Coordinates of C-alpha atoms in Angstrom, one line a residue:
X5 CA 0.0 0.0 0.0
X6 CA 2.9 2.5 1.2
X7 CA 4.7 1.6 -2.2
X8 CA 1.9 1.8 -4.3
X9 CA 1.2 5.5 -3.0
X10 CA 4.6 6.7 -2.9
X11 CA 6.0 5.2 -5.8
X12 CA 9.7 6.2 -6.1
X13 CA 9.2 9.9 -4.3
X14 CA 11.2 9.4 -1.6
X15 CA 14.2 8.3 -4.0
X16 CA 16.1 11.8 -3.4
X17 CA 16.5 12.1 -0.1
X18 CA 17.3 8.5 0.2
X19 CA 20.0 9.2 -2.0
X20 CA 21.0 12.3 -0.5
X21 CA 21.5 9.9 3.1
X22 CA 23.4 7.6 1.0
X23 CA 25.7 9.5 -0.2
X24 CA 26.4 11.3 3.0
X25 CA 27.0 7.7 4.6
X26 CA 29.1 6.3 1.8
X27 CA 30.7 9.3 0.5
X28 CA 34.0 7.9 0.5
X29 CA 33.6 5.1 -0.5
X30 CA 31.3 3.0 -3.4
X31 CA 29.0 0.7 -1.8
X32 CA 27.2 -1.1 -4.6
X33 CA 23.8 -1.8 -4.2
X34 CA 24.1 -5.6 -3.6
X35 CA 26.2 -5.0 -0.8
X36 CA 23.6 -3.2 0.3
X37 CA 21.4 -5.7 0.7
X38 CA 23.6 -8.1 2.2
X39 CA 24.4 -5.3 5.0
X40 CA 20.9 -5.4 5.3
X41 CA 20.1 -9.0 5.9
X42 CA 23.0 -9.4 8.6
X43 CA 21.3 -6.4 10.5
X44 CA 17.9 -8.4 10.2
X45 CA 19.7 -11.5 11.6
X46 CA 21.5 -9.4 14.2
X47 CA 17.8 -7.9 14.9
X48 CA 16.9 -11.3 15.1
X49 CA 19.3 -12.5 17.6
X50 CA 18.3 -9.1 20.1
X51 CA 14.4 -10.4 20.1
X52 CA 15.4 -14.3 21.2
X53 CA 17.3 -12.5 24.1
X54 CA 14.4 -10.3 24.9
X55 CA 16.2 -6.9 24.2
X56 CA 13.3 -5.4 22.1
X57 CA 14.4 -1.6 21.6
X58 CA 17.5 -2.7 20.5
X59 CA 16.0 -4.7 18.1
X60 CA 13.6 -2.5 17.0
X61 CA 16.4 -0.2 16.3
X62 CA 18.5 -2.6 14.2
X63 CA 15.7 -3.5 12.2
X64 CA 15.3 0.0 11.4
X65 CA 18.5 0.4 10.3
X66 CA 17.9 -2.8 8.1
X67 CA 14.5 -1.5 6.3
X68 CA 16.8 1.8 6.4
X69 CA 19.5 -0.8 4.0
X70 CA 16.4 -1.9 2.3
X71 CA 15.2 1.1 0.5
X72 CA 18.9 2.4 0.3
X73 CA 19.8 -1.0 -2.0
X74 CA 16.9 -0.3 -4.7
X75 CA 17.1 3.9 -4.6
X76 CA 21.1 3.4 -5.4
X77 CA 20.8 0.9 -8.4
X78 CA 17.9 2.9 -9.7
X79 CA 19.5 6.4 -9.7
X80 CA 23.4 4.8 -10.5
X81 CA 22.4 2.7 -13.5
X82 CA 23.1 -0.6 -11.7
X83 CA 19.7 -2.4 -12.0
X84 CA 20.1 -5.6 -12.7
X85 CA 18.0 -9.0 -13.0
X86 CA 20.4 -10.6 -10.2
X87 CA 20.2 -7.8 -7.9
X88 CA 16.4 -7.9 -8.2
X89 CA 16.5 -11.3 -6.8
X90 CA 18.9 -11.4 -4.4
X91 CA 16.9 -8.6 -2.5
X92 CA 14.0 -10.8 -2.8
X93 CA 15.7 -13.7 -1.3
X94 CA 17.1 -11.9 1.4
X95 CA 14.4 -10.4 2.4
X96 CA 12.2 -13.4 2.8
X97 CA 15.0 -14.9 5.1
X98 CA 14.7 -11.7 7.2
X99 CA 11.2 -11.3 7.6
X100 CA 11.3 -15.4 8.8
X101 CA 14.1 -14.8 11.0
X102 CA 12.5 -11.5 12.6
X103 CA 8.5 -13.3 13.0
X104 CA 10.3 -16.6 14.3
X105 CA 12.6 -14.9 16.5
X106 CA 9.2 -13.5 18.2
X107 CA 7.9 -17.0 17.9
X108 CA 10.9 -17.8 20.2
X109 CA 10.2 -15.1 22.8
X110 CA 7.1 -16.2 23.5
X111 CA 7.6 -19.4 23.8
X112 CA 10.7 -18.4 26.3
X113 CA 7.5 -16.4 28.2
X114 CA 5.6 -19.4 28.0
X115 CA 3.0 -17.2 26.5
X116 CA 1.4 -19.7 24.3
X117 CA -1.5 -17.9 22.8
X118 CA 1.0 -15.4 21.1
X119 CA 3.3 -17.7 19.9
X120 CA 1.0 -19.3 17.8
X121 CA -0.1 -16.0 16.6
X122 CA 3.5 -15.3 15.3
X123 CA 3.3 -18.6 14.3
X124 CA 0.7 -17.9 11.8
X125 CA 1.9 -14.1 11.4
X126 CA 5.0 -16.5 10.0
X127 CA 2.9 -18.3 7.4
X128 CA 1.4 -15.1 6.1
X129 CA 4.7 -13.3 5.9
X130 CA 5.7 -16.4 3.9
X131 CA 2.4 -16.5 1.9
X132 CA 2.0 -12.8 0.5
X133 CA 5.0 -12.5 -1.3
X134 CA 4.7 -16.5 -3.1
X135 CA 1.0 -15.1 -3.8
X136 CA 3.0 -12.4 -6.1
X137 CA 5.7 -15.0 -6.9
X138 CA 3.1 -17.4 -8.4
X139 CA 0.5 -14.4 -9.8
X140 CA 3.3 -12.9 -12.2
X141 CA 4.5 -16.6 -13.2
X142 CA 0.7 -16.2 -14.6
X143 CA 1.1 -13.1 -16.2
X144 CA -0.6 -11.1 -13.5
X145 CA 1.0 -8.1 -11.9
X146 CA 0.0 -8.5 -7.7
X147 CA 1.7 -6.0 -5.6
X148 CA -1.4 -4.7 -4.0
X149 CA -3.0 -5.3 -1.1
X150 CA -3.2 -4.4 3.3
X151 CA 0.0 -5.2 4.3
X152 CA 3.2 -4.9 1.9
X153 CA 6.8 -5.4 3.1
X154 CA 7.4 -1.8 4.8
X155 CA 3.9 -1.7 6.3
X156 CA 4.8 -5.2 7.9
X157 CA 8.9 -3.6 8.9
X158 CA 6.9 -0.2 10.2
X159 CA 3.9 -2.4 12.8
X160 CA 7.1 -4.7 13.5
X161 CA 9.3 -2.0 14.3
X162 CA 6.8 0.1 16.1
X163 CA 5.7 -3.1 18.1
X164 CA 9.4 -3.9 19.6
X165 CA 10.4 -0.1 20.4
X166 CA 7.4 1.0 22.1
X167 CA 6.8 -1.9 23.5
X168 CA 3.8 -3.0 22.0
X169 CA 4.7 -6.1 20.4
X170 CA 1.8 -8.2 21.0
X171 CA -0.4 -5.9 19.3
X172 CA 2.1 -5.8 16.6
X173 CA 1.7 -10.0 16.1
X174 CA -2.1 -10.1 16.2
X175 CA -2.4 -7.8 13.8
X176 CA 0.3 -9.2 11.8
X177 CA -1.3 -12.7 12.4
X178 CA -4.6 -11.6 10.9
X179 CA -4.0 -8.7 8.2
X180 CA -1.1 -10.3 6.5
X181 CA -3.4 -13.5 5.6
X182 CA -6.1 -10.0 4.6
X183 CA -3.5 -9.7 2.1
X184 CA -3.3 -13.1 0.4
X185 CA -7.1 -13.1 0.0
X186 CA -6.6 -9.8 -1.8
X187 CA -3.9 -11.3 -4.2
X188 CA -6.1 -14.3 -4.5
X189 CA -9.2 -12.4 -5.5
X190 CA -7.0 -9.9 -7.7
X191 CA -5.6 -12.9 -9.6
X192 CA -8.9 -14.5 -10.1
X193 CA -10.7 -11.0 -11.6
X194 CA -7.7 -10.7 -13.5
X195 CA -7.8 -14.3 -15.0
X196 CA -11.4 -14.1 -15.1
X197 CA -11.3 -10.8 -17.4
X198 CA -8.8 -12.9 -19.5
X199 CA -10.9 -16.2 -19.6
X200 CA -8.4 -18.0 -17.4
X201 CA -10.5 -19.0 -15.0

């Protein structure tokens, strides 16, 4: 939703933070993304030992790696078909690491009720973006819907910093499988239109 509205606005200050990071030196944008995932994992690490700010923090610094990765090979000419999917793979390891991590704290609280929320919050982090994966294998452009990646990094991130991660979960747990039924019924008007179905 986020990415549908704002499109690639926000590509020149993110540039502008880029190169006031890396001015000395050229970080390409696949590093990037690597740099990224190892915050994710590091993030990951901080929630199994229960130190949620911090971890909120690093996983702000991650989306923050995220959005630098694609702004940087866009606006430097160094888009490429690899690049494209190792951000893709990287950041479905993330998101799993970040909701199982959770899944891990509360089963260390013995707070079963929640760790079968992130449980499932897991499943449909997992299911939206295979619901795109196997939609465009059809032909069928699907990045709409509720909950897109940084609208799942913003509730995640807001939920360990403030303190407000169970919140965070069950709504993760329920909007994010919102969001496969939207793919699902956006694929099947779109195959419909085209006699597919």
């Amino acid at each position: 939703m986020l990415s549908s509205r704002l499109g690639h606005s926000l590509d020149p200050l993110a540039l502008k933070v880029y190169r006031f990071f890396f001015r000395r030196v050229d970080v390409t944008p696949n590093v990037l993304t690597i740099l990224g995932f190892i915050v994710a994992l590091g993030a990951s690490f901080l929630i199994g030992l229960g130190l949620l700010l911090p971890s909120g923090i690093m996983l702000l610094l991650s989306g923050l790696f995220d959005v630098l990765d694609g702004v940087v090979a866009r606006n430097t000419g160094r888009v490429t078909d690899f690049g494209g999917f190792l951000d893709s793979v990287l950041d479905r390891y993330s998101d799993l690491a970040v909701t199982l991590a959770v899944l891990l704290f509360f089963v260390h609280k013995d707070d079963f009720v929640f760790a079968v929320l992130a449980a499932i919050a897991s499943i449909g982090v997992a299911a939206i973006p295979y619901a795109r994966a196997r939609a465009e294998a059809a032909g069928v452009q699907c990045k709409s819907g509720l909950l897109e990646r940084p609208e799942r990094m913003i509730l995640m991130i807001l939920g360990l910093c403030f303190n407000l991660l169970r919140p965070a979960i069950l709504l993760l747990a329920l909007f994010t499988h919102v969001t496969v039924v939207q793919r699902v019924l956006l694929v099947k008007r779109a195959m419909r239109t085209s006699g597919r179905v």
